[in-house]
DNA sequence: TTAGGGTTAG
């Protein structure tokens, strides 16, 4: 249906006569701009390319206005190099070309490219202006490069026009908030002489997004006293803040209050509540809220779907997961990268690893989370070779970077398959080529990997050489390996550490006791059992569940 | 040009 509509629209636009006078040129530009925008929203890359070709043939592409729309269109479709080509065709004397490209990259989430381009712009001798700085600050915020944000803040403070610019100040509040520097954000906010609604909302959101829902609420009260009326954004920021900290009751109370204030809960309000339920493992309430949302006539978005899918994944509820997948297809959000990544994860966790793989291969745009979910999926299903193969493919991609979870997933696969050397190389690669500092989970994977291969002394030496204090999982990996290879001496060392780290945990006692029993040391095994009884240590019973259709 | 909701582990 959508394709048919697109084709019809394309036919209409590509069969118009080439405009000859200025007025029709302008109105034509407007029509083409609308069409490009629509293709961007629909991610209709092929149709957009055809229209782009037509604009080149007719010469209309010389319009900076249309070029900027094309840049946005290509970034929306994830085609960064095409966006860049359009940019290169805009005359170099034109400052707007930088504003357009940097703005588009930042708006569509290509933050690293935004900063790279900003550097290039400065190398060309261009100075940033008030239109560019908000885009740069947004990129700094989302990449958590607070040092660069601070440098920009210094530039702002030295210029009276920047310092009084509301857009720049709001972006500074946003940047500091996103980077968790709420005090700095508050300083910028307090220094603003004319605080508009956006400034208030930026600060309210800063508090709300960092677990300070009550502070956000108090700030809104203050705002009301000063005569500034909250808008939908304010209400939604508060709802999200309370949902996130697990106070869904307050979030629902805010639903009522916003109605009294003349606002109806929209997609964002509902999604915030659903997301809060899912994050706090209140899955049934999440599904019920979703039903209420649909029943009340508010259209779920890609955000809603990607918030809800993890609830199916954690409960291995493939039936509901498939229903939501169907719903995502109906509302046309299946290709959204967050939705498709959540789908890959859901299918993998529900045991449908081939479905997950098929979906993954079909995806046009993949981000780090997509790759990680698939690598974890293969690793957890015992397809170690596939996981490592995928990991290697990921490293060859220019548009995606591995993170600490990518290496956790890949090391898990190596460990399951007993690929000691591959895992060790990976561990070095992570630090030396990708600059990722190993975390406890990476060390635990390595101990597991070396230990499974029976190299227990090497595994123990590896722990001793760790630059950070080993945790329960690291020592647990050694104890597990000792159990499998019957090394009592090292098992006792590992168990002692585990008792200190988690005195209430019976698992390590039992493991050691079994090890003694295996070795025929019945006296030691009995001694441990008696100690467990004396300390009333009980093993947590394992449980599993299946979904009944 | 600025403000609200999203996916991966343990």
PDB file of N, CA and C in Angstrom, chain A residues 415-451:
ATOM      1  N   UNK A 415      34.739 -18.859  24.943  1.00  0.00           N
ATOM      2  CA  UNK A 415      34.774 -19.664  26.153  1.00  0.00           C
ATOM      3  C   UNK A 415      33.961 -20.950  25.980  1.00  0.00           C
ATOM      4  N   UNK A 416      32.741 -20.796  25.421  1.00  0.00           N
ATOM      5  CA  UNK A 416      31.890 -21.973  25.228  1.00  0.00           C
ATOM      6  C   UNK A 416      32.540 -22.982  24.287  1.00  0.00           C
ATOM      7  N   UNK A 417      33.287 -22.462  23.297  1.00  0.00           N
ATOM      8  CA  UNK A 417      33.871 -23.363  22.303  1.00  0.00           C
ATOM      9  C   UNK A 417      35.282 -23.805  22.679  1.00  0.00           C
ATOM     10  N   UNK A 418      35.780 -23.292  23.782  1.00  0.00           N
ATOM     11  CA  UNK A 418      37.145 -23.659  24.210  1.00  0.00           C
ATOM     12  C   UNK A 418      38.230 -23.081  23.313  1.00  0.00           C
ATOM     13  N   UNK A 419      37.937 -21.960  22.657  1.00  0.00           N
ATOM     14  CA  UNK A 419      38.933 -21.349  21.755  1.00  0.00           C
ATOM     15  C   UNK A 419      39.831 -20.406  22.551  1.00  0.00           C
ATOM     16  N   UNK A 420      40.780 -20.966  23.242  1.00  0.00           N
ATOM     17  CA  UNK A 420      41.603 -20.180  24.152  1.00  0.00           C
ATOM     18  C   UNK A 420      42.414 -19.105  23.415  1.00  0.00           C
ATOM     19  N   UNK A 421      43.090 -19.542  22.369  1.00  0.00           N
ATOM     20  CA  UNK A 421      43.976 -18.595  21.673  1.00  0.00           C
ATOM     21  C   UNK A 421      43.184 -17.449  21.023  1.00  0.00           C
ATOM     22  N   UNK A 422      42.081 -17.818  20.400  1.00  0.00           N
ATOM     23  CA  UNK A 422      41.236 -16.788  19.753  1.00  0.00           C
ATOM     24  C   UNK A 422      40.771 -15.786  20.805  1.00  0.00           C
ATOM     25  N   UNK A 423      40.343 -16.305  21.946  1.00  0.00           N
ATOM     26  CA  UNK A 423      39.858 -15.448  23.026  1.00  0.00           C
ATOM     27  C   UNK A 423      40.951 -14.532  23.560  1.00  0.00           C
ATOM     28  N   UNK A 424      42.150 -15.108  23.712  1.00  0.00           N
ATOM     29  CA  UNK A 424      43.254 -14.289  24.227  1.00  0.00           C
ATOM     30  C   UNK A 424      43.604 -13.161  23.254  1.00  0.00           C
ATOM     31  N   UNK A 425      43.610 -13.492  21.959  1.00  0.00           N
ATOM     32  CA  UNK A 425      43.880 -12.456  20.943  1.00  0.00           C
ATOM     33  C   UNK A 425      42.814 -11.367  20.997  1.00  0.00           C
ATOM     34  N   UNK A 426      41.584 -11.814  21.178  1.00  0.00           N
ATOM     35  CA  UNK A 426      40.452 -10.879  21.231  1.00  0.00           C
ATOM     36  C   UNK A 426      40.605  -9.921  22.423  1.00  0.00           C
ATOM     37  N   UNK A 427      41.023 -10.488  23.532  1.00  0.00           N
ATOM     38  CA  UNK A 427      41.189  -9.710  24.766  1.00  0.00           C
ATOM     39  C   UNK A 427      42.251  -8.610  24.563  1.00  0.00           C
ATOM     40  N   UNK A 428      43.320  -8.944  23.840  1.00  0.00           N
ATOM     41  CA  UNK A 428      44.357  -7.935  23.565  1.00  0.00           C
ATOM     42  C   UNK A 428      43.884  -6.911  22.543  1.00  0.00           C
ATOM     43  N   UNK A 429      43.201  -7.425  21.530  1.00  0.00           N
ATOM     44  CA  UNK A 429      42.655  -6.562  20.468  1.00  0.00           C
ATOM     45  C   UNK A 429      41.729  -5.490  21.057  1.00  0.00           C
ATOM     46  N   UNK A 430      40.935  -5.936  22.024  1.00  0.00           N
ATOM     47  CA  UNK A 430      39.965  -5.037  22.667  1.00  0.00           C
ATOM     48  C   UNK A 430      40.670  -3.806  23.249  1.00  0.00           C
ATOM     49  N   UNK A 431      41.806  -4.065  23.888  1.00  0.00           N
ATOM     50  CA  UNK A 431      42.512  -2.956  24.549  1.00  0.00           C
ATOM     51  C   UNK A 431      43.371  -2.176  23.574  1.00  0.00           C
ATOM     52  N   UNK A 432      44.153  -2.930  22.781  1.00  0.00           N
ATOM     53  CA  UNK A 432      45.160  -2.256  21.968  1.00  0.00           C
ATOM     54  C   UNK A 432      44.601  -1.591  20.723  1.00  0.00           C
ATOM     55  N   UNK A 433      43.653  -2.239  20.054  1.00  0.00           N
ATOM     56  CA  UNK A 433      43.153  -1.645  18.806  1.00  0.00           C
ATOM     57  C   UNK A 433      41.859  -0.872  18.994  1.00  0.00           C
ATOM     58  N   UNK A 434      41.102  -1.239  20.029  1.00  0.00           N
ATOM     59  CA  UNK A 434      39.800  -0.567  20.194  1.00  0.00           C
ATOM     60  C   UNK A 434      39.740   0.318  21.423  1.00  0.00           C
ATOM     61  N   UNK A 435      40.812   0.348  22.191  1.00  0.00           N
ATOM     62  CA  UNK A 435      40.890   1.244  23.349  1.00  0.00           C
ATOM     63  C   UNK A 435      39.829   0.983  24.406  1.00  0.00           C
ATOM     64  N   UNK A 436      39.378  -0.262  24.511  1.00  0.00           N
ATOM     65  CA  UNK A 436      38.348  -0.576  25.517  1.00  0.00           C
ATOM     66  C   UNK A 436      39.024  -1.222  26.721  1.00  0.00           C
ATOM     67  N   UNK A 437      38.890  -0.576  27.866  1.00  0.00           N
ATOM     68  CA  UNK A 437      39.471  -1.117  29.095  1.00  0.00           C
ATOM     69  C   UNK A 437      38.674  -2.336  29.541  1.00  0.00           C
ATOM     70  N   UNK A 438      39.359  -3.445  29.855  1.00  0.00           N
ATOM     71  CA  UNK A 438      38.603  -4.632  30.281  1.00  0.00           C
ATOM     72  C   UNK A 438      37.843  -4.376  31.569  1.00  0.00           C
ATOM     73  N   UNK A 439      36.607  -4.845  31.619  1.00  0.00           N
ATOM     74  CA  UNK A 439      35.791  -4.748  32.830  1.00  0.00           C
ATOM     75  C   UNK A 439      35.778  -6.116  33.514  1.00  0.00           C
ATOM     76  N   UNK A 440      35.142  -6.162  34.686  1.00  0.00           N
ATOM     77  CA  UNK A 440      35.115  -7.420  35.440  1.00  0.00           C
ATOM     78  C   UNK A 440      34.553  -8.584  34.626  1.00  0.00           C
ATOM     79  N   UNK A 441      33.516  -8.291  33.815  1.00  0.00           N
ATOM     80  CA  UNK A 441      32.908  -9.392  33.056  1.00  0.00           C
ATOM     81  C   UNK A 441      33.874  -9.968  32.007  1.00  0.00           C
ATOM     82  N   UNK A 442      34.778  -9.080  31.481  1.00  0.00           N
ATOM     83  CA  UNK A 442      35.757  -9.592  30.516  1.00  0.00           C
ATOM     84  C   UNK A 442      36.771 -10.491  31.221  1.00  0.00           C
ATOM     85  N   UNK A 443      37.175 -10.056  32.423  1.00  0.00           N
ATOM     86  CA  UNK A 443      38.107 -10.887  33.187  1.00  0.00           C
ATOM     87  C   UNK A 443      37.453 -12.228  33.536  1.00  0.00           C
ATOM     88  N   UNK A 444      36.162 -12.161  33.915  1.00  0.00           N
ATOM     89  CA  UNK A 444      35.464 -13.409  34.259  1.00  0.00           C
ATOM     90  C   UNK A 444      35.415 -14.345  33.046  1.00  0.00           C
ATOM     91  N   UNK A 445      35.168 -13.771  31.864  1.00  0.00           N
ATOM     92  CA  UNK A 445      35.148 -14.583  30.631  1.00  0.00           C
ATOM     93  C   UNK A 445      36.510 -15.224  30.399  1.00  0.00           C
ATOM     94  N   UNK A 446      37.566 -14.443  30.614  1.00  0.00           N
ATOM     95  CA  UNK A 446      38.920 -14.950  30.375  1.00  0.00           C
ATOM     96  C   UNK A 446      39.271 -16.073  31.343  1.00  0.00           C
ATOM     97  N   UNK A 447      38.896 -15.909  32.617  1.00  0.00           N
ATOM     98  CA  UNK A 447      39.175 -16.954  33.609  1.00  0.00           C
ATOM     99  C   UNK A 447      38.401 -18.217  33.231  1.00  0.00           C
ATOM    100  N   UNK A 448      37.168 -18.023  32.808  1.00  0.00           N
ATOM    101  CA  UNK A 448      36.335 -19.139  32.381  1.00  0.00           C
ATOM    102  C   UNK A 448      36.983 -19.857  31.191  1.00  0.00           C
ATOM    103  N   UNK A 449      37.453 -19.058  30.243  1.00  0.00           N
ATOM    104  CA  UNK A 449      38.069 -19.578  29.016  1.00  0.00           C
ATOM    105  C   UNK A 449      39.340 -20.374  29.326  1.00  0.00           C
ATOM    106  N   UNK A 450      40.214 -19.772  30.129  1.00  0.00           N
ATOM    107  CA  UNK A 450      41.492 -20.444  30.446  1.00  0.00           C
ATOM    108  C   UNK A 450      41.218 -21.662  31.346  1.00  0.00           C
ATOM    109  N   UNK A 451      40.295 -21.470  32.285  1.00  0.00           N
ATOM    110  CA  UNK A 451      39.964 -22.534  33.232  1.00  0.00           C
ATOM    111  C   UNK A 451      39.322 -23.743  32.564  1.00  0.00           C
TER     112      UNK A 451
END
